[in-house]
Amino acid sequence: MAGPTHENQHEGEPFIPGRPAPEAPPVEQPTTPREPLPPKQDQSGPEVYSATGEHPGSTSGPGAGGVDPAVRAQTGSRLTTAQGLRLYDTDHSLKAGERGPVLLQDHHLREKITHFDHERIPERVVHARGAAAHGVFRGYGTASKICKAAFLGKDVETPVFVRFSTVLGSRGSADTVRDTRGFATKFYTGQGTFDLVGNNIPVFFIQDAIKFPDVIHAGKPHPDREIPQAQSAHDTFWDFVSLHTEAAHHTIWNMSDRGIPRSFRMMEGFGVHTFRLVDEEGGTTLVKFHWKPKLGVHSMTWEEAQITNGVDPDFHRRDLADAIEAGAFPEWELGIQTFPDTPEQTFQGIDLLDPTKIVPEEWAPVQPIGLMTLTANPSNFFAETEQVAFHPGHLVPGIDITDDPLLAGRLFSYIDTQITRLGGPNFAQLPINRPHAPINDMTRDGMHQTAVHRGVAPYRPNSLDGGCPFLAGAGEGAYVEAPVTVPQSSKVRAAPASFSDHTSHPRRFYLSLSPVEREHVIAAYTFELSKCYEQSIKERQLRVLADIDPELCAGVAAGLGLPAPEPSGPLPEVEPSPALSQLGHTWPTDGRVIGIVADENSDLAALATLRTTIGDQGMVPLVIAPHGGELTGGGGSVVIQRTFANARSVEFDAVLIAGAPGTGKDAYGARDAKAGLHTGSGGIDPRVLLLISEAFRHAKALGAWGDGADVLAAAGCPQDAAGVVVADDPQSVFERITGLLAEHRAWDRFPASVG
């Protein structure tokens, strides 16, 4: 039986399933109008019946005749609204001039965003998989000169609830996928709720919110097969970003180590947009918000992340909850970059209203304004983590918005989404969303109304309720928008010329990375694009990379087996920003997980002392042994946390080897496939050798004493390699390992070929 064919399939080549569309796309964006493509050969749809089981046109009962299921598909070659109105632009919101605010009358923006907001029920369309924690924010008072928000005052403590999340995956997806992470903080201030709804990447894929449905549709699983889940390594994502080059900056951040954080606790957060702060006298300052983790910014290697997704798909949420439970409370400093609030709203040539751009920290240092500490896990995931509702428009006096066109759409989209996801307009009454300030909003009724309102006059002005509620003046804490002048110009769907630079910022990012980080970027692009079916999409993305950096483009092209194109023009001259690299610093080791390989032949008294030392330094020691229960011997007993069968290297920040453990009783392939590896190991359990070799490949610190040195040798780990410590006693080993952990990884173990 002949199999399916593809027009790009070469003579004699086997057919490979997985193509995303019935026709191969061209390299260039199609511009000649045509009707929608037919379904692929392997696709069909349900036959057409009425709601009462009748087939249209039937005269003899259900199923008679035959109607093409395509009657329910979209038709026509031109883009239209849901009402059939043809559109000339779907990339730009309707604004009062190129740099003016987005207009509420933009019916296309509202229809497009509204429909997008209601595409998934009940989970979030984006950021569906999350983890959260309660905590407290303490203001330093350093922002008081430029912002009148009371919660930023010196030593003012404000309860917070923080939700971390991935963007693309469903609630059932894995944690350690390559993706952007949400970093949303709800401040329960006495002046009302303030939500800082950001990401772990300071820029976004798009400049205008009207494109948000497009980028998410492209990144989500293909709609025909609902795969791949929670990842961007597929045709539709790269088709979009290679055609829509304003996404290049966010994309290169995602392809860097930032796309796979080691932990939520070791992840930066950014407000993405430029905000406006207002002081007591009405003066204004433009700012960008930054969350700086006290533990430093740290990531996983790609192989480590892939193993983790299978071994523990809940790794990040487990890590956060375990750290809080263990008392290793995660901390972040909130900081701001400040800029003069000029009519141009630019800083050193960078448009502050463009959410695809950053201002290097060397040009505008991040000034700390407060400390956030997460101190408690939720008691009920659904009631808290799942039902929490954030909104960029939840503001307090002293914090205002700007005319960023991406922010404008978010101000509409978030609250619109909650109405569907949480079942009506009263989502603010859910316990996790309730403000910590008096509420008298005159709203009534609606689904899930839990308040019991009194009075007969939910309107104003009124006299029947004694005139209550009354308006507040600016001196009474009322929220008053900053009186910003709106440019006088024509209504247009356009972007300012300053938004057209799509290459200098991703180029600065790449050139700011260390050589090993650049290697990871090249590897990430190569992996992602190799997962695309269509060669034309790979070629098109290589053109984008050529305009960022020839070294980057050549490395990815070599991995794909394609020629590296030349840049389309002169490369922009940029100054690297060392702050963009994750490496080159040292950080606290709080909450690090240390695996200790041991068995009954180990010095158990020394092992018990070492475990106490590790715990006293705020780290978590986990003993890994051939079996569960306890290790017992002449030196006492030690409780076991992991076994050779259930431990994998990805769980540990460092691995210590207390002797040369023999082969466990369950070390045969029929029971544990990992036990079939590393033959000829001199009696050492092969699963231990696998764990050590993986940790070595992932540039983690390794330590050994006594016969543990033999384990390193059997696993193929040279004792003189960077980050490998061998000494006579465990305390000496651990002391040196602690210094290595402060640098996160031993990247010098593997030389880079680029940079």
PDB file of C-alpha atoms in Angstrom, residues 448-645:
ATOM      1  CA  HIS A 448     -20.898  34.432  42.422  1.00  0.00           C
ATOM      2  CA  GLN A 449     -21.811  37.518  44.432  1.00  0.00           C
ATOM      3  CA  THR A 450     -20.745  36.764  48.006  1.00  0.00           C
ATOM      4  CA  ALA A 451     -21.135  40.231  49.508  1.00  0.00           C
ATOM      5  CA  VAL A 452     -24.468  41.159  51.095  1.00  0.00           C
ATOM      6  CA  HIS A 453     -24.872  44.796  50.165  1.00  0.00           C
ATOM      7  CA  ARG A 454     -26.961  47.232  52.146  1.00  0.00           C
ATOM      8  CA  GLY A 455     -28.628  50.456  51.131  1.00  0.00           C
ATOM      9  CA  VAL A 456     -31.014  51.262  48.309  1.00  0.00           C
ATOM     10  CA  ALA A 457     -28.952  53.615  46.180  1.00  0.00           C
ATOM     11  CA  PRO A 458     -26.064  51.947  44.329  1.00  0.00           C
ATOM     12  CA  TYR A 459     -25.574  55.103  42.305  1.00  0.00           C
ATOM     13  CA  ARG A 460     -24.358  58.631  42.793  1.00  0.00           C
ATOM     14  CA  PRO A 461     -25.260  61.287  43.358  1.00  0.00           C
ATOM     15  CA  ASN A 462     -27.862  60.017  45.797  1.00  0.00           C
ATOM     16  CA  SER A 463     -29.582  61.221  48.940  1.00  0.00           C
ATOM     17  CA  LEU A 464     -31.390  58.030  49.995  1.00  0.00           C
ATOM     18  CA  ASP A 465     -28.166  56.485  51.292  1.00  0.00           C
ATOM     19  CA  GLY A 466     -27.032  59.759  52.798  1.00  0.00           C
ATOM     20  CA  GLY A 467     -24.932  60.573  49.733  1.00  0.00           C
ATOM     21  CA  CYS A 468     -22.580  57.637  50.403  1.00  0.00           C
ATOM     22  CA  PRO A 469     -20.178  56.777  48.839  1.00  0.00           C
ATOM     23  CA  PHE A 470     -18.427  60.122  48.439  1.00  0.00           C
ATOM     24  CA  LEU A 471     -15.584  60.991  46.088  1.00  0.00           C
ATOM     25  CA  ALA A 472     -12.102  61.426  47.561  1.00  0.00           C
ATOM     26  CA  GLY A 473      -9.762  64.258  46.858  1.00  0.00           C
ATOM     27  CA  ALA A 474      -6.154  63.906  45.817  1.00  0.00           C
ATOM     28  CA  GLY A 475      -5.135  64.687  49.375  1.00  0.00           C
ATOM     29  CA  GLU A 476      -7.284  61.818  50.649  1.00  0.00           C
ATOM     30  CA  GLY A 477      -5.486  59.131  48.640  1.00  0.00           C
ATOM     31  CA  ALA A 478      -7.605  59.278  45.492  1.00  0.00           C
ATOM     32  CA  TYR A 479      -6.058  57.881  42.343  1.00  0.00           C
ATOM     33  CA  VAL A 480      -5.523  60.723  39.875  1.00  0.00           C
ATOM     34  CA  GLU A 481      -4.014  59.962  36.470  1.00  0.00           C
ATOM     35  CA  ALA A 482      -0.934  61.965  35.558  1.00  0.00           C
ATOM     36  CA  PRO A 483      -2.048  64.828  33.261  1.00  0.00           C
ATOM     37  CA  VAL A 484       0.006  63.762  30.244  1.00  0.00           C
ATOM     38  CA  THR A 485      -0.438  65.761  27.037  1.00  0.00           C
ATOM     39  CA  VAL A 486      -1.798  63.677  24.159  1.00  0.00           C
ATOM     40  CA  PRO A 487      -0.212  64.420  20.747  1.00  0.00           C
ATOM     41  CA  GLN A 488      -2.489  66.182  18.274  1.00  0.00           C
ATOM     42  CA  SER A 489      -2.492  64.029  15.156  1.00  0.00           C
ATOM     43  CA  SER A 490      -4.599  61.834  12.911  1.00  0.00           C
ATOM     44  CA  LYS A 491      -5.974  58.448  13.865  1.00  0.00           C
ATOM     45  CA  VAL A 492      -3.659  55.817  12.381  1.00  0.00           C
ATOM     46  CA  ARG A 493      -2.831  52.129  12.560  1.00  0.00           C
ATOM     47  CA  ALA A 494       0.932  52.484  12.585  1.00  0.00           C
ATOM     48  CA  ALA A 495       4.023  52.385  14.764  1.00  0.00           C
ATOM     49  CA  PRO A 496       6.657  55.097  15.192  1.00  0.00           C
ATOM     50  CA  ALA A 497       9.861  54.762  13.207  1.00  0.00           C
ATOM     51  CA  SER A 498      11.788  54.058  16.406  1.00  0.00           C
ATOM     52  CA  PHE A 499       9.947  50.719  16.691  1.00  0.00           C
ATOM     53  CA  SER A 500      11.526  49.464  13.434  1.00  0.00           C
ATOM     54  CA  ASP A 501      14.937  48.506  14.891  1.00  0.00           C
ATOM     55  CA  HIS A 502      14.686  44.751  15.383  1.00  0.00           C
ATOM     56  CA  THR A 503      18.372  43.779  15.429  1.00  0.00           C
ATOM     57  CA  SER A 504      20.547  46.032  17.603  1.00  0.00           C
ATOM     58  CA  HIS A 505      19.074  44.870  20.915  1.00  0.00           C
ATOM     59  CA  PRO A 506      19.304  41.117  20.251  1.00  0.00           C
ATOM     60  CA  ARG A 507      22.830  41.752  18.937  1.00  0.00           C
ATOM     61  CA  ARG A 508      23.772  43.529  22.169  1.00  0.00           C
ATOM     62  CA  PHE A 509      22.330  40.651  24.176  1.00  0.00           C
ATOM     63  CA  TYR A 510      24.348  38.028  22.284  1.00  0.00           C
ATOM     64  CA  LEU A 511      27.602  39.985  22.454  1.00  0.00           C
ATOM     65  CA  SER A 512      27.104  40.522  26.198  1.00  0.00           C
ATOM     66  CA  LEU A 513      27.128  36.803  26.968  1.00  0.00           C
ATOM     67  CA  SER A 514      30.141  34.757  28.009  1.00  0.00           C
ATOM     68  CA  PRO A 515      31.512  32.207  25.509  1.00  0.00           C
ATOM     69  CA  VAL A 516      29.796  29.256  27.192  1.00  0.00           C
ATOM     70  CA  GLU A 517      26.468  31.113  27.245  1.00  0.00           C
ATOM     71  CA  ARG A 518      26.829  31.819  23.529  1.00  0.00           C
ATOM     72  CA  GLU A 519      27.414  28.115  22.944  1.00  0.00           C
ATOM     73  CA  HIS A 520      24.122  27.423  24.697  1.00  0.00           C
ATOM     74  CA  VAL A 521      22.303  29.964  22.515  1.00  0.00           C
ATOM     75  CA  ILE A 522      23.668  28.330  19.355  1.00  0.00           C
ATOM     76  CA  ALA A 523      22.680  24.893  20.640  1.00  0.00           C
ATOM     77  CA  ALA A 524      19.169  26.070  21.525  1.00  0.00           C
ATOM     78  CA  TYR A 525      18.480  27.615  18.122  1.00  0.00           C
ATOM     79  CA  THR A 526      19.888  24.486  16.447  1.00  0.00           C
ATOM     80  CA  PHE A 527      17.704  22.151  18.487  1.00  0.00           C
ATOM     81  CA  GLU A 528      14.552  24.212  18.045  1.00  0.00           C
ATOM     82  CA  LEU A 529      14.935  24.715  14.308  1.00  0.00           C
ATOM     83  CA  SER A 530      15.917  21.081  13.759  1.00  0.00           C
ATOM     84  CA  LYS A 531      12.459  20.195  15.088  1.00  0.00           C
ATOM     85  CA  CYS A 532      10.817  22.211  12.286  1.00  0.00           C
ATOM     86  CA  TYR A 533       9.606  20.169   9.340  1.00  0.00           C
ATOM     87  CA  GLU A 534       9.909  22.838   6.671  1.00  0.00           C
ATOM     88  CA  GLN A 535      13.341  23.764   5.334  1.00  0.00           C
ATOM     89  CA  SER A 536      12.084  27.158   4.198  1.00  0.00           C
ATOM     90  CA  ILE A 537      11.308  28.172   7.780  1.00  0.00           C
ATOM     91  CA  LYS A 538      14.824  27.200   8.869  1.00  0.00           C
ATOM     92  CA  GLU A 539      16.339  29.202   6.019  1.00  0.00           C
ATOM     93  CA  ARG A 540      14.210  32.232   6.824  1.00  0.00           C
ATOM     94  CA  GLN A 541      15.210  32.173  10.509  1.00  0.00           C
ATOM     95  CA  LEU A 542      18.885  31.929   9.510  1.00  0.00           C
ATOM     96  CA  ARG A 543      18.405  35.224   7.686  1.00  0.00           C
ATOM     97  CA  VAL A 544      17.187  36.752  10.945  1.00  0.00           C
ATOM     98  CA  LEU A 545      20.223  35.390  12.801  1.00  0.00           C
ATOM     99  CA  ALA A 546      22.599  36.673  10.135  1.00  0.00           C
ATOM    100  CA  ASP A 547      21.418  40.198  10.903  1.00  0.00           C
ATOM    101  CA  ILE A 548      22.116  39.625  14.611  1.00  0.00           C
ATOM    102  CA  ASP A 549      25.571  38.054  14.486  1.00  0.00           C
ATOM    103  CA  PRO A 550      27.507  36.062  11.836  1.00  0.00           C
ATOM    104  CA  GLU A 551      29.059  33.758  14.456  1.00  0.00           C
ATOM    105  CA  LEU A 552      25.641  32.862  15.813  1.00  0.00           C
ATOM    106  CA  CYS A 553      24.223  32.306  12.346  1.00  0.00           C
ATOM    107  CA  ALA A 554      27.153  30.185  11.198  1.00  0.00           C
ATOM    108  CA  GLY A 555      26.978  27.965  14.285  1.00  0.00           C
ATOM    109  CA  VAL A 556      23.268  27.303  13.875  1.00  0.00           C
ATOM    110  CA  ALA A 557      23.560  26.825  10.106  1.00  0.00           C
ATOM    111  CA  ALA A 558      26.309  24.235  10.587  1.00  0.00           C
ATOM    112  CA  GLY A 559      24.133  22.301  12.997  1.00  0.00           C
ATOM    113  CA  LEU A 560      21.250  22.343  10.524  1.00  0.00           C
ATOM    114  CA  GLY A 561      23.418  21.387   7.553  1.00  0.00           C
ATOM    115  CA  LEU A 562      22.492  24.590   5.723  1.00  0.00           C
ATOM    116  CA  PRO A 563      24.596  27.420   4.291  1.00  0.00           C
ATOM    117  CA  ALA A 564      24.860  30.537   6.437  1.00  0.00           C
ATOM    118  CA  PRO A 565      23.360  33.545   4.623  1.00  0.00           C
ATOM    119  CA  GLU A 566      25.039  36.931   4.554  1.00  0.00           C
ATOM    120  CA  PRO A 567      23.591  39.816   6.600  1.00  0.00           C
ATOM    121  CA  SER A 568      21.093  41.968   4.751  1.00  0.00           C
ATOM    122  CA  GLY A 569      23.156  45.065   5.552  1.00  0.00           C
ATOM    123  CA  PRO A 570      25.821  46.462   7.883  1.00  0.00           C
ATOM    124  CA  LEU A 571      25.544  45.112  11.415  1.00  0.00           C
ATOM    125  CA  PRO A 572      24.675  47.728  14.043  1.00  0.00           C
ATOM    126  CA  GLU A 573      27.469  48.914  16.313  1.00  0.00           C
ATOM    127  CA  VAL A 574      26.487  48.101  19.893  1.00  0.00           C
ATOM    128  CA  GLU A 575      28.177  48.247  23.264  1.00  0.00           C
ATOM    129  CA  PRO A 576      27.925  44.999  25.260  1.00  0.00           C
ATOM    130  CA  SER A 577      26.170  45.071  28.640  1.00  0.00           C
ATOM    131  CA  PRO A 578      27.944  42.789  31.168  1.00  0.00           C
ATOM    132  CA  ALA A 579      24.806  42.846  33.360  1.00  0.00           C
ATOM    133  CA  LEU A 580      23.074  40.622  30.792  1.00  0.00           C
ATOM    134  CA  SER A 581      25.366  37.669  31.536  1.00  0.00           C
ATOM    135  CA  GLN A 582      24.428  35.278  34.330  1.00  0.00           C
ATOM    136  CA  LEU A 583      28.048  34.384  35.041  1.00  0.00           C
ATOM    137  CA  GLY A 584      31.040  36.003  36.694  1.00  0.00           C
ATOM    138  CA  HIS A 585      29.651  36.548  40.205  1.00  0.00           C
ATOM    139  CA  THR A 586      29.162  34.626  43.441  1.00  0.00           C
ATOM    140  CA  TRP A 587      25.898  34.166  45.329  1.00  0.00           C
ATOM    141  CA  PRO A 588      24.562  32.693  48.586  1.00  0.00           C
ATOM    142  CA  THR A 589      24.169  28.930  48.681  1.00  0.00           C
ATOM    143  CA  ASP A 590      20.913  28.879  50.677  1.00  0.00           C
ATOM    144  CA  GLY A 591      18.643  25.984  49.776  1.00  0.00           C
ATOM    145  CA  ARG A 592      21.148  24.153  47.564  1.00  0.00           C
ATOM    146  CA  VAL A 593      20.615  20.399  47.434  1.00  0.00           C
ATOM    147  CA  ILE A 594      23.657  18.212  48.098  1.00  0.00           C
ATOM    148  CA  GLY A 595      23.546  14.519  47.202  1.00  0.00           C
ATOM    149  CA  ILE A 596      25.812  12.212  49.245  1.00  0.00           C
ATOM    150  CA  VAL A 597      26.458   8.743  47.811  1.00  0.00           C
ATOM    151  CA  ALA A 598      27.140   6.188  50.552  1.00  0.00           C
ATOM    152  CA  ASP A 599      26.591   2.613  51.725  1.00  0.00           C
ATOM    153  CA  GLU A 600      27.228   0.525  54.856  1.00  0.00           C
ATOM    154  CA  ASN A 601      30.993   0.588  54.222  1.00  0.00           C
ATOM    155  CA  SER A 602      31.120   4.397  54.444  1.00  0.00           C
ATOM    156  CA  ASP A 603      32.291   6.172  57.604  1.00  0.00           C
ATOM    157  CA  LEU A 604      28.804   6.737  58.995  1.00  0.00           C
ATOM    158  CA  ALA A 605      29.936   8.885  61.923  1.00  0.00           C
ATOM    159  CA  ALA A 606      31.735  11.263  59.566  1.00  0.00           C
ATOM    160  CA  LEU A 607      28.733  11.166  57.235  1.00  0.00           C
ATOM    161  CA  ALA A 608      26.372  12.169  60.055  1.00  0.00           C
ATOM    162  CA  THR A 609      28.641  15.072  60.989  1.00  0.00           C
ATOM    163  CA  LEU A 610      28.857  16.224  57.377  1.00  0.00           C
ATOM    164  CA  ARG A 611      25.091  16.129  56.999  1.00  0.00           C
ATOM    165  CA  THR A 612      24.732  18.327  60.086  1.00  0.00           C
ATOM    166  CA  THR A 613      27.278  20.790  58.691  1.00  0.00           C
ATOM    167  CA  ILE A 614      25.423  21.018  55.390  1.00  0.00           C
ATOM    168  CA  GLY A 615      22.111  21.651  57.144  1.00  0.00           C
ATOM    169  CA  ASP A 616      23.635  24.281  59.419  1.00  0.00           C
ATOM    170  CA  GLN A 617      24.717  26.229  56.328  1.00  0.00           C
ATOM    171  CA  GLY A 618      21.153  26.405  55.008  1.00  0.00           C
ATOM    172  CA  MET A 619      21.559  23.651  52.423  1.00  0.00           C
ATOM    173  CA  VAL A 620      19.703  20.354  52.050  1.00  0.00           C
ATOM    174  CA  PRO A 621      21.700  17.096  52.369  1.00  0.00           C
ATOM    175  CA  LEU A 622      20.178  13.969  50.790  1.00  0.00           C
ATOM    176  CA  VAL A 623      21.848  10.613  51.408  1.00  0.00           C
ATOM    177  CA  ILE A 624      21.771   8.280  48.390  1.00  0.00           C
ATOM    178  CA  ALA A 625      22.204   4.596  49.192  1.00  0.00           C
ATOM    179  CA  PRO A 626      21.663   1.155  47.600  1.00  0.00           C
ATOM    180  CA  HIS A 627      18.365   0.735  49.456  1.00  0.00           C
ATOM    181  CA  GLY A 628      15.853   2.674  51.518  1.00  0.00           C
ATOM    182  CA  GLY A 629      15.576   2.939  55.277  1.00  0.00           C
ATOM    183  CA  GLU A 630      18.828   3.412  57.169  1.00  0.00           C
ATOM    184  CA  LEU A 631      22.525   2.759  56.809  1.00  0.00           C
ATOM    185  CA  THR A 632      23.827   1.015  59.904  1.00  0.00           C
ATOM    186  CA  GLY A 633      27.299   0.062  61.010  1.00  0.00           C
ATOM    187  CA  GLY A 634      29.952   0.508  63.622  1.00  0.00           C
ATOM    188  CA  GLY A 635      29.771   4.293  63.325  1.00  0.00           C
ATOM    189  CA  GLY A 636      26.065   4.491  64.078  1.00  0.00           C
ATOM    190  CA  SER A 637      23.145   4.882  61.706  1.00  0.00           C
ATOM    191  CA  VAL A 638      22.151   7.375  59.006  1.00  0.00           C
ATOM    192  CA  VAL A 639      18.667   7.817  57.525  1.00  0.00           C
ATOM    193  CA  ILE A 640      18.480   7.450  53.731  1.00  0.00           C
ATOM    194  CA  GLN A 641      16.538   9.932  51.571  1.00  0.00           C
ATOM    195  CA  ARG A 642      17.216   8.555  48.078  1.00  0.00           C
ATOM    196  CA  THR A 643      18.168   5.213  46.562  1.00  0.00           C
ATOM    197  CA  PHE A 644      20.278   4.307  43.555  1.00  0.00           C
ATOM    198  CA  ALA A 645      17.044   3.354  41.800  1.00  0.00           C
TER     199      ALA A 645
END
